[in-house]
Short mmCIF file of C-alpha atoms and ligand atoms in Angstrom, two decimals:
data_model
loop_
_atom_site.label_atom_id
_atom_site.label_comp_id
_atom_site.label_asym_id
_atom_site.label_seq_id
_atom_site.Cartn_x
_atom_site.Cartn_y
_atom_site.Cartn_z
CA MET A 1 131.88 110.85 85.94
CA GLY A 2 134.65 108.97 87.73
CA GLU A 3 134.24 105.64 89.43
CA VAL A 4 131.69 105.74 92.27
CA LYS A 5 133.28 104.97 95.62
CA ILE A 6 132.23 104.68 99.23
CA ILE A 7 134.18 107.10 101.43
CA GLY A 8 134.80 105.34 104.73
CA SER A 9 136.42 102.39 106.41
CA ASN A 10 137.29 99.10 104.87
CA VAL A 11 135.26 96.28 106.35
CA PRO A 12 136.63 93.24 104.50
CA ASN A 13 134.43 90.87 106.53
CA VAL A 14 131.21 92.66 105.46
CA PRO A 15 128.54 89.93 105.21
CA TRP A 16 128.14 89.10 101.56
CA GLN A 17 126.61 86.81 99.00
CA ASP A 18 126.98 87.38 95.26
CA ARG A 19 123.87 88.10 93.24
CA PRO A 20 122.20 84.70 92.70
CA ALA A 21 122.16 83.45 89.13
CA ASP A 22 118.35 83.40 89.08
CA SER A 23 117.93 86.99 90.36
CA LYS A 24 116.37 89.51 88.01
CA GLU A 25 119.35 91.41 86.65
CA TRP A 26 117.39 94.68 86.56
CA MET A 27 116.84 94.66 90.33
CA PRO A 28 119.65 96.53 92.10
CA VAL A 29 119.22 94.77 95.48
CA TRP A 30 119.07 91.03 96.20
CA ARG A 31 118.20 89.09 99.35
CA TYR A 32 120.35 86.76 101.44
CA SER A 33 119.36 83.18 100.61
CA ASP A 34 119.12 82.16 104.30
CA ASN A 35 116.79 84.96 105.32
CA PRO A 36 115.43 85.63 107.83
CA ILE A 37 118.65 85.80 109.83
CA ILE A 38 116.78 86.20 113.14
CA GLY A 39 113.72 84.03 113.71
CA ARG A 40 110.94 84.08 116.30
CA ASN A 41 111.47 83.82 120.08
CA PRO A 42 115.20 84.61 119.89
CA ILE A 43 115.62 85.45 123.60
CA GLU A 44 113.73 84.20 126.63
CA GLY A 45 110.87 86.65 127.10
CA VAL A 46 111.20 88.16 123.61
CA ALA A 47 108.77 87.03 120.91
CA ARG A 48 110.24 88.84 117.90
CA ILE A 49 113.29 90.87 116.89
CA PHE A 50 113.07 93.25 113.91
CA ASN A 51 113.89 96.88 112.89
CA SER A 52 117.40 96.69 114.36
CA ALA A 53 120.82 98.22 113.73
CA VAL A 54 124.34 96.83 113.64
CA VAL A 55 127.90 98.16 113.23
CA PRO A 56 131.38 96.68 112.83
CA TYR A 57 133.15 96.53 116.21
CA GLY A 58 136.79 95.49 116.27
CA ASP A 59 137.00 92.43 114.01
CA GLU A 60 133.43 91.50 114.86
CA PHE A 61 130.01 93.14 114.94
CA ILE A 62 127.67 94.55 117.55
CA GLY A 63 124.09 95.71 117.34
CA VAL A 64 121.04 97.13 119.08
CA PHE A 65 117.90 95.09 118.52
CA ARG A 66 114.24 95.87 118.84
CA GLY A 67 112.97 93.02 120.99
CA GLU A 68 109.21 92.72 121.31
CA GLN A 69 108.77 91.27 124.79
CA ILE A 70 106.10 88.68 125.49
CA ASN A 71 104.04 91.38 127.20
CA GLY A 72 104.00 93.16 123.81
CA ILE A 73 106.21 96.07 124.87
CA PRO A 74 109.28 96.74 122.69
CA TYR A 75 112.67 97.34 124.21
CA ILE A 76 116.30 97.41 123.07
CA TYR A 77 118.67 94.47 123.50
CA LEU A 78 122.37 94.24 122.73
CA GLY A 79 123.64 91.54 120.37
CA ARG A 80 127.07 90.40 119.22
CA SER A 81 128.17 88.48 116.16
CA LYS A 82 131.37 87.23 114.57
CA ASP A 83 129.94 87.25 111.01
CA ALA A 84 127.06 89.79 111.27
CA ILE A 85 124.63 86.99 110.36
CA HIS A 86 124.48 84.74 113.45
CA TRP A 87 123.71 86.83 116.52
CA GLU A 88 123.90 86.23 120.25
CA PHE A 89 121.81 88.47 122.44
CA ASP A 90 122.09 89.66 126.01
CA LYS A 91 119.22 88.30 128.08
CA GLU A 92 118.70 91.64 129.80
CA LYS A 93 117.56 94.88 128.24
CA ILE A 94 120.21 97.56 127.72
CA PRO A 95 120.71 99.17 131.16
CA PHE A 96 120.63 102.87 130.34
CA LYS A 97 121.69 105.37 133.00
CA ASP A 98 121.10 109.09 132.90
CA GLU A 99 123.91 111.65 133.08
CA ASN A 100 123.78 111.52 136.90
CA GLY A 101 124.25 107.75 136.92
CA LYS A 102 120.61 107.01 137.79
CA GLU A 103 118.93 104.06 136.08
CA PHE A 104 116.82 105.08 133.10
CA MET A 105 114.26 102.72 131.65
CA PRO A 106 112.03 104.19 128.92
CA VAL A 107 108.40 103.03 129.04
CA TYR A 108 109.02 101.52 125.61
CA ALA A 109 111.82 101.77 123.06
CA TYR A 110 111.69 100.78 119.41
CA ASP A 111 113.32 101.01 115.98
CA PRO A 112 116.85 101.68 117.30
CA ARG A 113 119.60 103.02 115.06
CA LEU A 114 123.29 102.76 115.99
CA VAL A 115 125.78 105.23 114.52
CA LYS A 116 129.44 105.86 115.30
CA VAL A 117 130.53 109.49 115.12
CA GLU A 118 134.20 110.03 115.94
CA ASP A 119 134.88 107.74 118.93
CA THR A 120 131.36 107.48 120.27
CA TYR A 121 128.48 105.18 119.38
CA TYR A 122 125.04 106.79 119.51
CA ILE A 123 121.84 104.80 119.93
CA ILE A 124 118.73 106.59 118.72
CA TRP A 125 115.24 105.16 119.10
CA CYS A 126 111.57 105.98 119.50
CA GLN A 127 110.22 106.28 123.05
CA ASP A 128 107.45 107.85 125.06
CA PHE A 129 107.93 111.55 125.87
CA TYR A 130 104.27 112.43 126.43
CA GLY A 131 103.81 110.86 123.00
CA ALA A 132 106.10 109.10 120.55
CA ALA A 133 109.43 110.94 120.36
CA ILE A 134 113.13 110.34 119.87
CA GLY A 135 115.32 108.96 122.66
CA MET A 136 119.12 108.93 122.58
CA ALA A 137 122.04 107.40 124.44
CA LYS A 138 125.76 107.08 123.91
CA THR A 139 128.44 104.54 124.69
CA THR A 140 132.09 104.04 123.94
CA ASP A 141 132.46 100.49 125.30
CA PHE A 142 128.99 98.87 125.07
CA LYS A 143 129.15 98.35 128.83
CA THR A 144 127.85 101.69 130.07
CA PHE A 145 125.12 103.46 128.18
CA THR A 146 124.45 107.09 129.04
CA ARG A 147 121.13 108.51 128.10
CA ILE A 148 121.33 112.02 126.62
CA GLU A 149 118.61 114.65 126.30
CA ASN A 150 115.71 113.93 123.96
CA PRO A 151 116.65 115.89 120.85
CA PHE A 152 113.17 116.76 119.59
CA LEU A 153 109.65 117.48 120.78
CA PRO A 154 106.95 114.87 120.20
CA PHE A 155 105.69 113.58 117.88
CA ASN A 156 108.66 112.25 116.00
CA ARG A 157 110.04 108.91 114.78
CA ASN A 158 112.81 107.54 112.59
CA ALA A 159 115.76 109.64 113.74
CA VAL A 160 118.93 108.82 111.84
CA LEU A 161 122.27 110.40 112.69
CA PHE A 162 124.90 111.09 110.04
CA PRO A 163 128.18 109.22 110.63
CA ARG A 164 130.24 112.42 110.68
CA LYS A 165 129.78 116.09 111.44
CA ILE A 166 129.07 118.34 108.47
CA ASN A 167 130.45 121.89 108.62
CA GLY A 168 131.29 121.25 112.29
CA ASN A 169 127.81 120.11 113.34
CA PHE A 170 126.13 116.80 114.11
CA MET A 171 123.33 116.23 111.60
CA MET A 172 120.20 114.18 112.17
CA LEU A 173 117.29 113.19 109.97
CA SER A 174 113.90 112.72 111.61
CA ARG A 175 110.24 112.38 110.74
CA PRO A 176 107.93 114.71 112.72
CA SER A 177 104.30 113.66 112.69
CA ASP A 178 100.96 113.79 114.47
CA SER A 179 99.91 111.83 117.55
CA GLY A 180 98.26 108.95 115.68
CA HIS A 181 99.79 106.23 113.56
CA THR A 182 101.23 108.98 111.32
CA PRO A 183 98.99 109.06 108.28
CA PHE A 184 101.58 111.43 106.76
CA GLY A 185 105.22 112.31 107.22
CA ASP A 186 108.22 113.92 105.53
CA ILE A 187 111.92 113.67 106.36
CA PHE A 188 113.56 116.75 107.92
CA ILE A 189 117.16 117.43 108.97
CA SER A 190 118.42 119.26 112.09
CA GLU A 191 121.87 120.33 113.23
CA SER A 192 123.58 120.48 116.62
CA LYS A 193 126.96 121.61 117.89
CA ASP A 194 126.70 119.69 121.15
CA MET A 195 123.99 116.99 120.83
CA VAL A 196 121.87 119.02 123.25
CA TYR A 197 120.47 121.93 121.27
CA TRP A 198 119.13 121.13 117.81
CA GLY A 199 118.15 123.71 115.20
CA LYS A 200 118.54 124.93 111.63
CA HIS A 201 115.71 122.54 110.74
CA ARG A 202 115.34 121.94 107.01
CA HIS A 203 112.94 119.90 104.94
CA VAL A 204 114.73 117.12 103.05
CA MET A 205 112.04 115.19 101.18
CA GLY A 206 108.36 114.36 101.40
CA LYS A 207 106.10 111.53 100.43
CA SER A 208 105.95 111.49 96.67
CA SER A 209 103.57 111.05 93.80
CA GLU A 210 105.02 107.56 93.29
CA TRP A 211 102.34 105.21 94.50
CA TRP A 212 104.68 103.03 96.60
CA GLU A 213 105.62 105.99 98.85
CA ALA A 214 102.49 108.11 98.55
CA VAL A 215 101.44 107.98 102.24
CA LYS A 216 104.61 108.71 104.24
CA ILE A 217 108.35 108.15 104.30
CA GLY A 218 110.99 107.89 107.03
CA GLY A 219 114.76 107.71 107.32
CA GLY A 220 116.23 104.23 107.40
CA ALA A 221 119.92 103.40 107.66
CA ALA A 222 122.59 105.99 108.54
CA PRO A 223 123.55 107.68 105.25
CA ILE A 224 126.64 106.25 103.51
CA GLU A 225 129.21 108.79 102.33
CA THR A 226 130.09 108.29 98.66
CA THR A 227 131.76 110.26 95.90
CA GLU A 228 128.24 111.03 94.54
CA GLY A 229 126.81 112.29 97.86
CA TRP A 230 125.11 110.68 100.87
CA LEU A 231 123.45 107.42 99.89
CA LEU A 232 120.26 107.07 101.92
CA PHE A 233 118.13 103.94 102.18
CA TYR A 234 114.74 104.92 103.61
CA HIS A 235 111.25 103.48 103.90
CA GLY A 236 108.27 104.54 101.84
CA VAL A 237 104.69 103.62 102.66
CA THR A 238 101.62 103.11 100.54
CA GLY A 239 98.04 102.51 101.71
CA THR A 240 95.90 99.69 100.41
CA CYS A 241 92.44 98.41 101.29
CA ASN A 242 94.28 95.88 103.50
CA GLY A 243 96.60 98.31 105.26
CA TYR A 244 100.02 99.87 104.80
CA VAL A 245 102.85 98.39 102.71
CA TYR A 246 106.45 99.40 103.60
CA SER A 247 109.09 99.30 100.85
CA ILE A 248 112.75 100.35 100.76
CA GLY A 249 113.67 103.40 98.67
CA GLY A 250 116.96 105.09 97.77
CA ALA A 251 118.09 108.71 97.44
CA ILE A 252 121.36 110.62 97.20
CA LEU A 253 121.75 113.80 99.27
CA ASP A 254 124.20 116.62 98.68
CA ILE A 255 127.44 115.97 100.54
CA ASP A 256 127.82 119.42 102.18
CA ASN A 257 124.18 120.39 102.32
CA PRO A 258 122.16 117.20 102.77
CA SER A 259 118.78 118.93 102.84
CA ILE A 260 119.22 118.99 99.06
CA VAL A 261 118.20 115.76 97.34
CA LYS A 262 120.30 115.25 94.22
CA TYR A 263 118.71 112.02 93.04
CA ARG A 264 115.69 110.09 94.25
CA CYS A 265 114.71 106.74 92.82
CA GLU A 266 111.16 106.66 91.51
CA ASN A 267 111.05 102.88 91.96
CA PHE A 268 111.35 101.02 95.24
CA LEU A 269 114.59 99.09 95.67
CA LEU A 270 112.95 96.27 97.64
CA THR A 271 109.30 95.55 98.48
CA PRO A 272 107.63 92.72 100.43
CA GLU A 273 107.71 89.59 98.28
CA GLU A 274 109.06 86.76 100.43
CA TRP A 275 107.00 84.88 103.06
CA TYR A 276 108.89 86.52 105.96
CA GLU A 277 108.11 89.99 104.57
CA GLU A 278 104.49 89.32 103.59
CA ARG A 279 103.46 87.27 106.61
CA GLY A 280 103.95 88.10 110.27
CA PHE A 281 102.80 90.33 113.10
CA VAL A 282 102.34 93.18 110.60
CA PRO A 283 102.24 91.83 107.04
CA ASN A 284 103.98 93.56 104.13
CA VAL A 285 106.75 95.46 105.89
CA THR A 286 110.38 95.87 104.83
CA PHE A 287 111.95 98.48 107.11
CA PRO A 288 115.69 99.30 106.74
CA CYS A 289 117.59 100.42 109.86
CA ALA A 290 121.28 99.85 109.11
CA THR A 291 123.93 98.90 106.60
CA ILE A 292 127.39 97.42 106.90
CA HIS A 293 129.55 98.51 103.98
CA ASP A 294 133.10 98.15 102.75
CA ALA A 295 134.76 101.13 101.08
CA GLU A 296 137.31 99.01 99.25
CA SER A 297 134.89 96.70 97.42
CA GLY A 298 131.75 98.89 97.48
CA LYS A 299 129.78 95.98 99.00
CA ILE A 300 126.73 97.02 101.04
CA ALA A 301 124.70 94.74 103.34
CA ILE A 302 121.30 96.19 104.23
CA TYR A 303 119.64 95.11 107.51
CA TYR A 304 115.88 95.41 107.48
CA GLY A 305 112.95 94.44 109.64
CA ALA A 306 110.50 92.10 107.92
CA ALA A 307 106.78 91.98 108.78
CA ASP A 308 107.52 93.33 112.28
CA SER A 309 108.65 89.77 113.05
CA TYR A 310 112.11 89.03 111.61
CA VAL A 311 115.41 90.55 110.51
CA GLY A 312 116.34 90.20 106.85
CA LEU A 313 119.56 90.90 105.02
CA ALA A 314 119.90 92.17 101.45
CA PHE A 315 122.91 93.10 99.35
CA THR A 316 123.94 95.61 96.73
CA LYS A 317 127.08 97.31 95.41
CA ALA A 318 127.53 101.08 95.77
CA ASP A 319 128.22 101.66 92.08
CA GLU A 320 125.27 99.50 90.95
CA VAL A 321 122.70 100.98 93.31
CA ILE A 322 123.84 104.56 92.69
CA ALA A 323 123.71 104.03 88.92
CA TYR A 324 120.19 102.63 89.32
CA ILE A 325 119.02 105.53 91.52
CA LYS A 326 120.45 108.05 89.04
CA GLU A 327 118.99 106.29 86.04
CA HIS A 328 115.52 106.24 87.62
CA SER A 329 115.75 109.56 89.45
CA HIS A 330 112.73 111.78 89.72
CA VAL A 331 113.16 114.85 91.92
CA THR A 332 110.69 117.65 92.52
CA GLU A 333 111.24 121.20 93.70
CA SER A 334 110.54 120.21 97.31
CA ASP A 335 113.40 117.68 97.04
CA THR A 336 116.01 119.93 95.44
CA GLU A 337 115.38 123.15 97.40
CA ILE A 338 117.23 123.99 100.63
CA GLY A 339 114.04 123.27 102.57
CA VAL A 340 113.38 126.54 104.45
CA ARG A 341 110.03 128.33 104.40
C1 LIG B 1 105.87 102.09 111.88
C2 LIG B 1 106.82 101.78 113.01
C3 LIG B 1 107.66 100.55 112.70
C4 LIG B 1 106.87 99.42 112.12
C5 LIG B 1 105.93 99.91 111.04
C6 LIG B 1 105.04 98.82 110.50
O1 LIG B 1 105.00 103.10 112.23
O2 LIG B 1 106.08 101.56 114.17
O3 LIG B 1 108.24 100.11 113.90
O4 LIG B 1 107.75 98.48 111.57
O5 LIG B 1 105.13 100.94 111.55
O6 LIG B 1 104.22 98.28 111.51
#
């Protein structure tokens, strides 16, 4: 096996902190020492920001943030940063317009992802469509935001777009579910030529027999293209007598046919341990929504929501985390098959 590399842009100003001397050397991911990077009441009228996504933009960074307003309803706010750690937010919610230029304000909007494909940035979130479903919008300048058709029927959450087309098609992971607080859920993938009609649905991976992800799973950050396949950070949920616990897991999907899981880590990569992950509006949640990564150095910064209250930052290197996932891989037939029945 040759050296593992990220295939993508160089982002030399990727936020970074070396592994601290006191970190357990067998853990592939370590936390930023000044976490959480976004604290409570960050914008007037917004009590908490968490489960949010960021991308490099020019020499700086831009992001879409889940802001829980003081009336309890989540919405998406735009933020900008020079270092991807200290963020300044717009006071107003993102002003989406529909394709006819008419204002579009979802009833609620949460868990946004932000993915650049070719020259366009796509925002994907969860919104009401007679039940929880996926909403989408696009922008090229972060000034005008055009809402595009809802890609999927309800009930669905955790839609994550791939950062490039595969075999000529846009590819999107999502997590169809029932109408309740999803007591189950597997990750599926769908394709589209035009971002309007989605099909060729395939099963990617389900909850597993590993206890930490035995209840449900959902896509997290946009997959990172590497020489080993698509590196996916996702969330896995377990149930306890005191409620759900959300951990971060890792898998590697086939580069040309990502419904095939090549490796899937049987251990979580990160689980709630720090006060800002264990204590908050919803205790015991670590929920990844984005990474910033640098192809040259292999550095990866993972952005995750913590306890539905804060944003945390964690770090890893592509070669280290991929080696760890491969070393601890446990795949089943439902992972490695094409996913059609
Ligand atoms: C999920 C989503 C996330 C949230 C998590 C834990 O179902 O709603 O937004 O972080 O629950 O509350």
